[in-house]
Short mmCIF file of C-alpha atoms in Angstrom, two decimals:
data_model
loop_
_atom_site.label_atom_id
_atom_site.label_comp_id
_atom_site.label_asym_id
_atom_site.label_seq_id
_atom_site.Cartn_x
_atom_site.Cartn_y
_atom_site.Cartn_z
CA MET N 1 4.93 24.54 10.30
CA ALA N 2 8.05 25.91 8.99
CA VAL N 3 10.26 23.84 6.48
CA HIS N 4 13.18 22.18 8.42
CA PRO N 5 16.63 23.42 7.26
CA ASN N 6 17.54 20.00 6.16
CA ALA N 7 14.35 19.21 4.22
CA GLY N 8 15.41 17.49 0.98
CA LYS N 9 18.72 16.29 2.19
CA THR N 10 19.88 13.10 3.41
CA ALA N 11 20.03 12.68 7.25
CA PRO N 12 23.39 12.92 8.90
CA GLN N 13 24.57 9.60 10.81
CA SER N 14 23.15 10.84 14.13
CA GLY N 15 19.60 11.30 12.62
CA LEU N 16 19.59 7.65 11.54
CA ILE N 17 17.67 4.88 13.73
CA ASN N 18 19.63 2.46 15.72
CA VAL N 19 18.25 -0.75 14.51
CA PRO N 20 19.59 -3.29 17.21
CA LYS N 21 18.31 -0.76 19.82
CA LEU N 22 14.83 -0.68 18.08
CA MET N 23 14.70 -4.44 17.84
CA SER N 24 15.69 -4.99 21.32
CA ALA N 25 12.86 -2.83 22.67
CA TYR N 26 10.36 -4.93 20.61
CA TYR N 27 10.95 -7.84 22.52
CA LEU N 28 12.18 -6.34 25.89
CA HIS N 29 9.50 -3.55 26.41
CA GLU N 30 6.10 -4.67 27.87
CA PRO N 31 3.10 -2.54 27.51
CA ASP N 32 1.05 -1.65 30.52
CA VAL N 33 -2.31 -0.80 29.18
CA GLU N 34 -4.02 0.05 32.36
CA GLN N 35 -1.46 2.47 33.61
CA TYR N 36 -0.44 3.83 30.26
CA PRO N 37 -3.41 4.20 27.86
CA GLU N 38 -1.19 5.33 25.06
CA GLN N 39 0.48 1.71 25.01
CA ARG N 40 -3.09 0.32 24.04
CA VAL N 41 -3.68 -1.30 20.64
CA ALA N 42 -5.05 1.50 18.57
CA PHE N 43 -6.21 1.10 15.06
CA GLY N 44 -6.14 4.41 12.82
CA THR N 45 -7.31 4.74 9.41
CA SER N 46 -5.29 1.88 8.20
CA GLY N 47 -4.12 -0.48 11.06
CA HIS N 48 -2.12 -0.30 14.38
CA ARG N 49 1.13 1.71 14.19
CA GLY N 50 3.78 2.77 16.70
CA CYS N 51 7.48 2.73 17.72
CA SER N 52 8.84 -0.16 19.89
CA LEU N 53 10.93 2.56 21.84
CA ASN N 54 7.67 4.16 23.01
CA THR N 55 6.20 0.72 23.89
CA GLN N 56 3.53 1.23 21.31
CA PHE N 57 4.72 -1.52 18.79
CA ASN N 58 6.16 -4.48 20.68
CA GLU N 59 6.04 -8.17 20.58
CA SER N 60 3.07 -8.18 23.03
CA HIS N 61 1.05 -5.88 20.71
CA ILE N 62 1.52 -8.24 17.79
CA LEU N 63 0.76 -11.46 19.57
CA ALA N 64 -2.46 -9.87 20.89
CA ILE N 65 -3.60 -8.45 17.60
CA THR N 66 -2.84 -11.57 15.80
CA GLN N 67 -4.79 -13.70 18.38
CA ALA N 68 -7.66 -11.16 18.14
CA ILE N 69 -7.68 -11.70 14.39
CA CYS N 70 -7.70 -15.53 14.91
CA ASP N 71 -10.69 -15.15 17.20
CA TYR N 72 -12.55 -12.97 14.61
CA ARG N 73 -11.87 -15.26 12.03
CA LYS N 74 -13.44 -18.18 13.98
CA GLN N 75 -16.44 -16.10 14.97
CA ASN N 76 -17.11 -15.17 11.41
CA ASN N 77 -16.57 -18.62 9.92
CA ILE N 78 -13.60 -17.43 7.90
CA PHE N 79 -11.46 -20.75 7.44
CA GLY N 80 -9.70 -20.13 4.09
CA PRO N 81 -6.08 -19.35 3.89
CA LEU N 82 -4.67 -16.01 5.26
CA PHE N 83 -2.37 -14.11 2.79
CA LEU N 84 0.63 -12.79 4.89
CA GLY N 85 2.88 -9.85 3.59
CA LYS N 86 5.48 -7.48 4.97
CA ASP N 87 7.38 -4.41 3.81
CA THR N 88 10.99 -3.39 4.49
CA HIS N 89 10.58 -1.27 7.82
CA ALA N 90 12.95 -2.76 10.24
CA LEU N 91 10.11 -3.84 12.76
CA SER N 92 8.18 -5.57 9.93
CA GLU N 93 10.35 -8.76 9.89
CA ALA N 94 10.02 -9.26 13.71
CA ALA N 95 6.46 -8.65 13.53
CA PHE N 96 5.92 -10.93 10.75
CA ASN N 97 7.53 -13.73 12.67
CA SER N 98 5.50 -13.13 15.78
CA ALA N 99 2.24 -13.30 13.91
CA ILE N 100 3.20 -16.57 12.31
CA GLU N 101 3.80 -18.03 15.85
CA VAL N 102 0.25 -17.20 16.74
CA LEU N 103 -1.54 -18.05 13.31
CA VAL N 104 0.13 -21.54 13.26
CA ALA N 105 -0.77 -22.06 16.77
CA ASN N 106 -4.42 -21.34 15.84
CA GLU N 107 -4.10 -23.75 12.75
CA VAL N 108 -4.50 -20.94 10.21
CA GLN N 109 -3.25 -21.80 6.91
CA ILE N 110 -0.70 -19.07 5.73
CA ILE N 111 0.18 -18.26 2.24
CA THR N 112 3.23 -15.84 1.90
CA GLN N 113 5.82 -15.03 -0.63
CA GLU N 114 8.45 -17.72 -1.58
CA GLY N 115 11.97 -16.71 -0.70
CA GLU N 116 10.53 -14.81 2.41
CA ASP N 117 10.47 -11.78 0.12
CA TYR N 118 8.56 -8.57 0.65
CA THR N 119 4.93 -8.32 -0.38
CA PRO N 120 3.11 -5.04 -1.29
CA THR N 121 -0.19 -4.29 0.17
CA PRO N 122 -2.00 -4.22 -3.37
CA VAL N 123 -0.61 -7.69 -4.05
CA ILE N 124 -2.20 -8.94 -0.91
CA SER N 125 -5.37 -7.42 -1.76
CA HIS N 126 -5.27 -8.75 -5.32
CA ALA N 127 -4.40 -12.25 -4.13
CA VAL N 128 -7.40 -12.22 -1.55
CA VAL N 129 -9.88 -10.87 -4.09
CA SER N 130 -8.65 -13.59 -6.88
CA HIS N 131 -8.73 -16.32 -4.33
CA ASN N 132 -12.19 -15.66 -3.05
CA LYS N 133 -13.55 -15.12 -6.91
CA ALA N 134 -12.25 -18.87 -7.57
CA HIS N 135 -13.02 -20.32 -4.20
CA PRO N 136 -16.34 -18.67 -2.65
CA SER N 137 -16.73 -21.44 -0.13
CA GLU N 138 -13.33 -21.25 1.31
CA LEU N 139 -12.81 -17.39 1.91
CA ALA N 140 -9.37 -15.95 2.58
CA ASP N 141 -8.32 -12.92 4.17
CA GLY N 142 -4.88 -11.25 4.65
CA ILE N 143 -2.45 -9.55 7.15
CA VAL N 144 0.17 -6.72 5.96
CA VAL N 145 2.81 -5.92 8.25
CA THR N 146 3.52 -2.19 7.46
CA PRO N 147 3.52 1.37 8.75
CA SER N 148 3.07 2.49 5.32
CA HIS N 149 5.17 5.78 4.73
CA ASN N 150 5.86 6.31 8.35
CA PRO N 151 9.58 6.93 9.67
CA PRO N 152 11.91 4.11 9.90
CA GLU N 153 11.45 3.54 13.64
CA ASP N 154 7.80 2.86 13.27
CA GLY N 155 5.91 -0.52 12.76
CA GLY N 156 2.54 -1.30 11.46
CA PHE N 157 0.02 -4.13 11.33
CA LYS N 158 -3.28 -4.15 9.46
CA TYR N 159 -5.91 -6.64 8.71
CA ASN N 160 -7.76 -7.13 5.31
CA PRO N 161 -10.95 -9.17 5.59
CA PRO N 162 -12.27 -11.47 2.77
CA ASN N 163 -13.36 -8.48 0.69
CA GLY N 164 -9.69 -7.91 0.34
CA GLY N 165 -9.62 -4.21 1.53
CA PRO N 166 -8.70 -2.35 4.72
CA ALA N 167 -10.97 -3.59 7.61
CA ASP N 168 -13.98 -1.28 8.30
CA THR N 169 -14.32 0.42 11.60
CA GLU N 170 -16.66 -2.22 13.02
CA ILE N 171 -14.16 -4.97 12.51
CA THR N 172 -10.93 -2.82 13.63
CA LYS N 173 -12.91 -1.83 16.75
CA TRP N 174 -13.70 -5.53 17.55
CA ILE N 175 -10.04 -6.63 16.98
CA GLU N 176 -8.62 -3.54 18.82
CA ASP N 177 -10.96 -4.26 21.73
CA ARG N 178 -10.17 -7.87 22.04
CA ALA N 179 -6.42 -7.42 21.46
CA ASN N 180 -6.41 -4.77 24.56
CA GLN N 181 -8.33 -7.47 26.64
CA LEU N 182 -5.82 -9.93 25.80
CA LEU N 183 -3.00 -7.37 26.84
CA ALA N 184 -4.73 -6.57 30.15
CA GLU N 185 -5.03 -10.36 30.97
CA ASP N 186 -1.10 -10.78 30.36
CA LEU N 187 -1.72 -12.84 27.18
CA VAL N 188 -2.99 -15.85 28.88
CA GLU N 189 -5.46 -16.69 26.17
CA VAL N 190 -2.92 -16.10 23.20
CA GLU N 191 -1.88 -19.50 21.64
CA LEU N 192 1.68 -19.79 20.59
CA PHE N 193 3.74 -22.21 18.61
CA PRO N 194 7.60 -21.64 18.53
CA TYR N 195 8.77 -20.12 15.23
CA VAL N 196 11.31 -22.80 14.58
CA LYS N 197 8.50 -25.53 14.68
CA ALA N 198 6.01 -23.26 12.98
CA VAL N 199 7.92 -23.07 9.71
CA ARG N 200 8.10 -26.92 9.57
CA SER N 201 4.30 -27.42 10.52
CA GLY N 202 2.88 -27.43 7.30
CA PHE N 203 0.64 -24.59 7.88
CA ILE N 204 2.94 -22.10 5.85
CA LYS N 205 2.69 -22.20 2.26
CA TYR N 206 5.46 -20.39 0.33
CA VAL N 207 4.16 -19.40 -3.19
CA ASP N 208 5.11 -17.07 -5.97
CA LEU N 209 2.76 -14.12 -5.37
CA GLN N 210 4.73 -11.94 -7.84
CA THR N 211 4.15 -13.63 -11.18
CA PRO N 212 0.37 -13.82 -11.01
CA TYR N 213 -0.07 -10.23 -9.94
CA VAL N 214 2.28 -9.03 -12.77
CA GLU N 215 0.90 -11.10 -15.44
CA ASP N 216 -2.86 -9.79 -14.61
CA LEU N 217 -1.72 -6.14 -14.78
CA VAL N 218 -2.73 -6.22 -18.64
CA ASN N 219 -6.35 -6.45 -17.49
CA VAL N 220 -6.27 -3.18 -15.60
CA VAL N 221 -3.81 -0.94 -17.39
CA ASP N 222 -3.18 -0.70 -21.28
CA MET N 223 0.28 -2.39 -21.02
CA GLN N 224 0.58 -2.88 -24.67
CA ALA N 225 0.12 0.92 -25.31
CA ILE N 226 2.81 1.87 -22.80
CA ALA N 227 5.23 -0.79 -24.46
CA LYS N 228 4.52 0.30 -28.08
CA SER N 229 4.99 4.12 -27.16
CA GLY N 230 8.44 3.35 -25.96
CA ILE N 231 8.18 6.10 -23.28
CA SER N 232 10.90 5.98 -20.79
CA LEU N 233 10.03 5.28 -17.05
CA GLY N 234 12.28 6.16 -14.12
CA ILE N 235 11.09 4.29 -10.99
CA ASP N 236 12.23 5.12 -7.38
CA PRO N 237 10.97 2.29 -5.15
CA LEU N 238 12.04 4.34 -2.00
CA GLY N 239 13.44 1.22 -0.47
CA GLY N 240 9.94 -0.43 -0.47
CA SER N 241 8.21 -3.76 -0.86
CA GLY N 242 7.80 -3.54 -4.52
CA ILE N 243 11.44 -3.27 -5.43
CA ASN N 244 11.60 -6.59 -7.03
CA TYR N 245 8.42 -6.23 -8.89
CA TRP N 246 9.46 -3.51 -11.31
CA PRO N 247 12.26 -5.49 -13.14
CA LEU N 248 9.53 -8.37 -13.63
CA ILE N 249 7.02 -5.87 -15.02
CA ALA N 250 9.64 -4.42 -17.46
CA LYS N 251 10.68 -7.79 -18.68
CA HIS N 252 7.15 -9.22 -19.13
CA TYR N 253 5.78 -6.42 -20.93
CA GLY N 254 9.04 -5.02 -22.72
CA LEU N 255 8.86 -1.54 -20.96
CA ASN N 256 11.58 0.97 -21.28
CA LEU N 257 11.89 1.10 -17.56
CA THR N 258 14.74 2.01 -15.32
CA VAL N 259 14.94 1.48 -11.54
CA VAL N 260 17.03 4.43 -10.31
CA ASN N 261 17.52 3.22 -6.72
CA ASP N 262 17.71 -0.36 -5.75
CA VAL N 263 18.87 0.07 -2.10
CA VAL N 264 16.89 -1.66 0.75
CA ASP N 265 18.01 -0.28 4.15
CA PRO N 266 16.00 -0.50 7.20
CA ARG N 267 17.37 2.84 8.31
CA PHE N 268 16.36 4.44 5.00
CA ALA N 269 19.76 6.25 5.06
CA PHE N 270 19.24 7.05 1.36
CA MET N 271 16.12 9.14 1.89
CA PRO N 272 15.92 12.83 1.72
CA GLN N 273 14.39 14.32 4.91
CA ASP N 274 10.92 15.28 4.70
CA LYS N 275 9.48 18.80 5.45
CA ASP N 276 9.90 18.49 9.24
CA GLY N 277 13.33 16.89 8.97
CA LYS N 278 11.97 13.37 9.54
CA ILE N 279 12.78 10.50 7.27
CA ARG N 280 9.38 9.63 5.75
CA MET N 281 8.82 7.59 2.62
CA ASP N 282 5.88 9.84 1.58
CA CYS N 283 6.04 9.81 -2.28
CA SER N 284 3.65 12.82 -2.45
CA SER N 285 6.15 14.98 -0.67
CA PRO N 286 8.52 17.04 -2.96
CA TYR N 287 11.08 16.85 -0.21
CA ALA N 288 11.15 13.11 0.04
CA MET N 289 11.07 12.77 -3.60
CA THR N 290 13.98 15.19 -4.28
CA ASN N 291 16.06 12.41 -5.81
CA LEU N 292 13.58 11.39 -8.51
CA ILE N 293 12.54 14.85 -9.26
CA GLY N 294 16.07 15.74 -9.85
CA LEU N 295 15.95 13.16 -12.76
CA LYS N 296 12.84 14.44 -14.22
CA ASP N 297 14.50 15.42 -17.57
CA LYS N 298 15.91 11.91 -18.11
CA PHE N 299 12.66 10.22 -18.09
CA ASP N 300 9.07 10.82 -19.49
CA ILE N 301 7.41 9.60 -16.54
CA GLY N 302 8.89 9.08 -12.95
CA ILE N 303 7.14 6.93 -10.46
CA GLY N 304 7.69 6.84 -6.76
CA ASN N 305 5.94 4.60 -4.03
CA ASP N 306 5.85 4.40 -0.31
CA PRO N 307 7.12 1.13 1.53
CA ASP N 308 3.99 -0.91 1.13
CA TYR N 309 3.20 0.34 -2.38
CA ASP N 310 -0.44 1.59 -1.51
CA ARG N 311 0.59 5.20 -2.60
CA HIS N 312 2.05 6.91 -5.67
CA GLY N 313 4.09 9.73 -6.70
CA ILE N 314 4.10 10.80 -10.36
CA VAL N 315 6.82 13.07 -11.76
CA THR N 316 6.61 14.58 -15.15
CA LYS N 317 9.08 17.07 -16.89
CA ASP N 318 7.01 19.66 -14.96
CA GLY N 319 8.12 18.15 -11.65
CA LEU N 320 6.14 16.15 -8.86
CA MET N 321 2.46 16.29 -9.35
CA ASN N 322 0.06 17.34 -6.72
CA PRO N 323 -1.75 14.21 -5.54
CA ASN N 324 -5.03 15.95 -6.03
CA HIS N 325 -4.19 16.96 -9.53
CA PHE N 326 -3.26 13.40 -10.59
CA LEU N 327 -6.51 11.91 -8.87
CA ALA N 328 -8.53 14.52 -11.21
CA VAL N 329 -6.57 13.44 -14.33
CA ALA N 330 -6.86 9.73 -13.65
CA ILE N 331 -10.61 10.10 -13.12
CA ASP N 332 -11.33 12.29 -16.15
CA TYR N 333 -9.00 9.76 -18.27
CA LEU N 334 -10.55 6.68 -17.14
CA LEU N 335 -14.12 7.92 -17.54
CA THR N 336 -13.25 8.74 -21.12
CA HIS N 337 -11.13 5.63 -21.96
CA ARG N 338 -12.96 2.83 -20.31
CA ASP N 339 -16.12 1.23 -21.35
CA TRP N 340 -17.48 0.78 -17.78
CA PRO N 341 -21.30 0.48 -17.10
CA ALA N 342 -23.15 3.87 -17.21
CA ASP N 343 -24.21 3.65 -13.57
CA VAL N 344 -20.80 3.43 -11.95
CA LYS N 345 -20.08 6.03 -9.32
CA VAL N 346 -16.79 7.65 -8.29
CA GLY N 347 -15.42 7.95 -4.68
CA LYS N 348 -13.26 10.49 -3.08
CA THR N 349 -12.42 11.40 0.47
CA LEU N 350 -13.92 14.59 1.43
CA VAL N 351 -10.48 16.25 1.85
CA SER N 352 -9.71 15.84 -1.73
CA SER N 353 -9.90 18.56 -4.13
CA ALA N 354 -13.41 19.92 -5.30
CA ILE N 355 -12.03 19.92 -8.99
CA ILE N 356 -12.83 16.22 -8.76
CA ASP N 357 -16.53 17.05 -8.22
CA LYS N 358 -16.48 19.26 -11.29
CA VAL N 359 -14.79 16.42 -13.42
CA VAL N 360 -17.25 13.76 -12.12
CA ALA N 361 -20.26 16.08 -12.75
CA SER N 362 -19.13 16.69 -16.23
CA HIS N 363 -19.40 12.99 -17.06
CA GLY N 364 -22.64 12.74 -15.59
CA LYS N 365 -21.52 10.40 -12.93
CA GLU N 366 -22.49 10.38 -9.04
CA LEU N 367 -19.80 11.38 -6.73
CA VAL N 368 -19.47 9.34 -3.47
CA GLU N 369 -17.72 11.54 -0.99
CA VAL N 370 -16.53 9.83 2.28
CA PRO N 371 -14.37 10.31 5.32
CA VAL N 372 -10.63 9.88 5.14
CA GLY N 373 -9.42 6.32 4.70
CA MET N 374 -9.56 3.74 1.73
CA LYS N 375 -11.72 1.45 3.82
CA TRP N 376 -14.84 3.49 2.75
CA PHE N 377 -14.40 2.55 -0.83
CA VAL N 378 -13.96 -1.22 -0.25
CA GLU N 379 -17.44 -2.51 -0.73
CA GLY N 380 -18.03 -0.24 -3.67
CA LEU N 381 -14.99 -1.46 -5.60
CA HIS N 382 -15.56 -5.15 -4.41
CA SER N 383 -19.24 -5.01 -5.99
CA SER N 384 -17.97 -2.71 -8.96
CA ALA N 385 -20.46 0.14 -7.89
CA LEU N 386 -17.47 2.36 -7.70
CA CYS N 387 -15.31 2.41 -10.66
CA PHE N 388 -12.51 4.42 -8.76
CA GLY N 389 -11.71 5.32 -5.16
CA GLY N 390 -9.10 7.78 -4.26
CA GLU N 391 -7.77 10.00 -1.34
CA GLU N 392 -5.85 13.08 -1.35
CA SER N 393 -2.74 11.51 0.21
CA ALA N 394 -2.01 9.83 -3.06
CA GLY N 395 -3.72 6.63 -2.70
CA ALA N 396 -6.29 5.04 -5.13
CA ALA N 397 -7.53 2.06 -7.00
CA PHE N 398 -9.95 1.41 -9.86
CA LEU N 399 -11.79 -1.31 -11.78
CA ARG N 400 -10.23 -3.66 -14.30
CA ILE N 401 -10.78 -2.84 -17.99
CA ASP N 402 -13.83 -5.00 -18.20
CA GLY N 403 -15.33 -3.28 -15.17
CA SER N 404 -14.94 -6.22 -12.68
CA VAL N 405 -12.87 -5.69 -9.30
CA TRP N 406 -9.12 -5.42 -9.41
CA CYS N 407 -8.34 -5.00 -5.79
CA THR N 408 -10.00 -3.20 -2.91
CA ASP N 409 -6.92 -1.46 -1.23
CA LYS N 410 -4.83 1.34 -2.53
CA ASP N 411 -2.42 0.31 -5.55
CA GLY N 412 0.50 2.38 -6.21
CA PHE N 413 1.56 0.06 -9.16
CA ILE N 414 -1.32 0.63 -11.21
CA MET N 415 -1.73 4.27 -10.55
CA GLY N 416 2.00 4.75 -11.70
CA LEU N 417 1.36 2.72 -14.77
CA LEU N 418 -1.79 4.55 -15.56
CA ALA N 419 0.18 7.92 -15.53
CA ALA N 420 2.23 6.17 -18.31
CA GLU N 421 -0.78 4.92 -20.15
CA ILE N 422 -2.21 8.49 -20.18
CA LEU N 423 1.06 9.82 -21.85
CA ALA N 424 1.11 6.73 -24.27
CA VAL N 425 -2.35 7.05 -25.41
CA THR N 426 -3.02 10.92 -25.42
CA GLY N 427 0.53 12.36 -26.20
CA LYS N 428 0.15 14.55 -23.11
CA SER N 429 1.75 14.06 -19.67
CA PRO N 430 -0.42 14.08 -16.84
CA SER N 431 0.63 17.50 -15.83
CA GLN N 432 -0.26 18.79 -19.38
CA TYR N 433 -3.55 16.89 -18.96
CA TYR N 434 -4.21 18.69 -15.80
CA ARG N 435 -3.74 22.22 -17.42
CA ASP N 436 -6.47 21.29 -19.81
CA LEU N 437 -8.81 20.45 -16.76
CA VAL N 438 -7.94 23.79 -15.21
CA ALA N 439 -8.71 25.64 -18.49
CA LYS N 440 -11.98 23.94 -18.41
CA PHE N 441 -13.07 23.94 -14.81
CA CYS N 442 -10.83 26.83 -13.29
CA GLU N 443 -7.85 26.41 -11.06
CA PRO N 444 -8.28 25.63 -7.41
CA LEU N 445 -5.54 26.32 -4.85
CA TYR N 446 -5.10 23.60 -2.26
CA LYS N 447 -3.21 23.68 0.99
CA ARG N 448 -2.80 21.54 4.10
CA ILE N 449 -1.14 22.29 7.21
CA ASP N 450 -0.39 20.55 10.45
CA ALA N 451 -0.72 22.27 14.11
CA PRO N 452 0.07 20.68 17.47
CA ALA N 453 -2.73 19.25 19.62
CA ASN N 454 -2.88 16.99 22.62
CA SER N 455 -5.08 14.04 23.19
CA GLU N 456 -7.79 16.17 24.89
CA GLN N 457 -7.79 18.59 22.22
CA LYS N 458 -7.87 15.93 19.32
CA GLN N 459 -10.96 14.40 21.13
CA LYS N 460 -12.81 17.73 21.09
CA LEU N 461 -12.05 18.15 17.46
CA LYS N 462 -13.28 14.71 16.68
CA ALA N 463 -16.50 15.38 18.83
CA LEU N 464 -17.41 18.63 17.08
CA SER N 465 -20.74 19.01 15.73
CA GLY N 466 -22.18 21.53 13.06
CA GLU N 467 -23.86 23.21 16.02
CA ASP N 468 -20.61 24.15 17.69
CA ILE N 469 -19.72 26.48 14.88
CA LYS N 470 -21.54 29.58 15.35
CA ALA N 471 -20.07 31.65 12.46
CA THR N 472 -22.18 32.14 9.36
CA GLU N 473 -19.40 33.42 7.19
CA LEU N 474 -15.95 32.23 6.13
CA ALA N 475 -13.39 34.27 4.41
CA GLY N 476 -16.02 36.74 3.25
CA GLU N 477 -18.53 34.15 1.91
CA LEU N 478 -21.64 32.58 3.30
CA ILE N 479 -21.29 29.28 4.90
CA ILE N 480 -23.40 26.86 3.02
CA ALA N 481 -22.55 23.57 4.73
CA LYS N 482 -21.03 22.45 8.17
CA LEU N 483 -20.28 18.76 7.90
CA THR N 484 -19.45 16.39 10.54
CA GLU N 485 -20.60 13.41 8.50
CA ALA N 486 -19.70 12.47 4.91
CA PRO N 487 -22.43 13.28 2.40
CA GLY N 488 -21.50 10.04 0.51
CA ASN N 489 -22.22 7.45 3.23
CA HIS N 490 -23.22 9.50 6.43
CA ALA N 491 -20.17 8.21 8.18
CA ALA N 492 -18.72 10.53 11.00
CA ILE N 493 -15.77 12.25 9.61
CA GLY N 494 -13.94 12.49 12.90
CA GLY N 495 -13.76 16.27 12.66
CA LEU N 496 -15.30 19.06 10.73
CA LYS N 497 -15.75 20.47 7.00
CA VAL N 498 -17.20 23.88 6.49
CA VAL N 499 -18.05 24.88 2.86
CA THR N 500 -18.66 28.18 1.01
CA GLU N 501 -19.44 28.75 -2.63
CA ASN N 502 -15.88 29.14 -3.79
CA GLY N 503 -14.01 27.40 -0.98
CA TRP N 504 -13.79 24.97 1.90
CA PHE N 505 -11.89 23.79 4.79
CA ALA N 506 -11.72 20.62 6.71
CA ALA N 507 -10.01 19.94 10.24
CA ARG N 508 -9.38 16.36 11.58
CA PRO N 509 -7.14 14.96 14.32
CA SER N 510 -4.16 12.70 13.33
CA GLY N 511 -4.63 9.12 14.38
CA THR N 512 -1.10 8.48 15.03
CA GLU N 513 0.59 11.77 15.83
CA ASP N 514 -0.06 14.71 18.44
CA ILE N 515 -1.27 17.21 15.76
CA TYR N 516 -4.48 17.94 13.85
CA LYS N 517 -4.54 18.69 10.16
CA ILE N 518 -6.30 21.31 8.39
CA TYR N 519 -7.15 21.40 4.64
CA PHE N 520 -8.20 24.44 2.63
CA GLU N 521 -9.07 24.96 -1.09
CA SER N 522 -10.16 28.03 -2.74
CA PHE N 523 -11.36 28.68 -6.38
CA LYS N 524 -10.61 32.55 -5.83
CA GLY N 525 -6.91 32.89 -5.60
CA GLU N 526 -4.10 33.15 -3.22
CA GLN N 527 -5.60 35.86 -1.17
CA HIS N 528 -8.69 34.19 -0.58
CA LEU N 529 -6.83 30.99 0.25
CA ALA N 530 -4.86 33.02 2.79
CA GLN N 531 -8.05 34.36 4.19
CA LEU N 532 -9.48 30.85 4.51
CA GLU N 533 -6.41 29.52 6.42
CA GLN N 534 -6.62 32.40 8.99
CA ALA N 535 -10.25 32.08 9.64
CA ALA N 536 -10.02 28.23 9.90
CA VAL N 537 -7.13 28.20 12.13
CA GLU N 538 -8.85 30.72 14.49
CA LEU N 539 -12.35 28.87 14.27
CA VAL N 540 -10.79 25.44 15.01
CA ASN N 541 -8.38 26.90 17.79
CA ALA N 542 -11.32 28.48 19.45
CA SER N 543 -13.45 25.31 19.26
CA ILE N 544 -10.78 23.07 20.96
CA ALA N 545 -9.44 25.44 23.41
#
């Protein structure tokens, strides 16, 4: 896919969303799930997402999903409070209020941020985990209203059960099926309580979720080392839900920290356009992160996050770090500087760099390789069997310093602060640290491309088996594995991964867009990477033609 000519530049006025039109569509467009299957509730790797203008994220969807969650809670005897958070996307406010109407009607005790402020995903996960540790007989769960890094016109809605992390496929399938049943039956079984009365019902408790999270950071990151070092931190919240957290963190721990952009705008008009010309708050994209990269010489470490703060972007004086590179650095550093139990394992998604495999093996630890999605790490992090779980899209979480669970969802705060800890403790920036790993293990070359695919082609790709691939060689090397299940948990990967001695590729359909994604990695250089790309594209296209 060619780079858009306006990538890295702010969008013209004509390229910004019409917020009133978007909000009107949220209330006026009614999904017809029987005639138009694309208007059904569909949980991807992390919740239901869509745009109200396309009748994929509308009031009816949120009422149905929320009622389905209430039904799931009753069926599974979850009677504790529900922590409810939202990000800064335009549709998040409306969906947040719609959810309240259903939750109160179902007599669910809601806990949300005082002042009706935004709440990042990791804060909700941390709050659920902390509450349930203290109140095991009154289990809480959570909802976060966010489409993550998706464009401004999108909305998103995800459920975190009592383990605090993204719901697994069994739970999301149940909620998805129940929500679509409610939609097909014109919402007759959805219980509603008018918002004006709901906020006075006593079922909503407004509390300070910020302070407990900020004060607890000292137990997961060496905040004292960062403060003593005096290193300068530049923070670009990308207009996201953590924007009011960074000043509190700086004040509480005495950090040399500057928020370089404090604008919150549902149009995200300040954002440089991404590779394809869309506004997308992807903190792993050099195009979306243009502004912070431009300030790299002013700070020792730059940190960017997406709107719900489950992703991280790390900028050093060398520029924006590749997410795979930072994952490898974070894992190596943590395994060297944390006194965790000897039998802890490390989790990664199977499309993350193979240099992680080498790092983990060098520490004598077991690697758990799973399909794409943070949900596959939740139980391992919750039980402290996994000390780290990370995915190539710049999302990860890890255990507290004492080896107990911190949170079970991706946490962009702690990953950014870990980058600062690494510099403070070792004297090396994460990019310098990565060069040491390359010198030790050899440098991999990694690439991801997106290609158009309709729903039929995406289904074919999702249904591929190893037997469908007749080739025995890939880019001049013998194929040693054809995977449709992840080695770490034998779960279906929703696509295919083909492995040789010095390279691999993986292909999987997007859950939210009409594309498929192909990932490649070579340990033999640019020419081999190009051969991998050509062979993989030909192989996948032939399989889904």
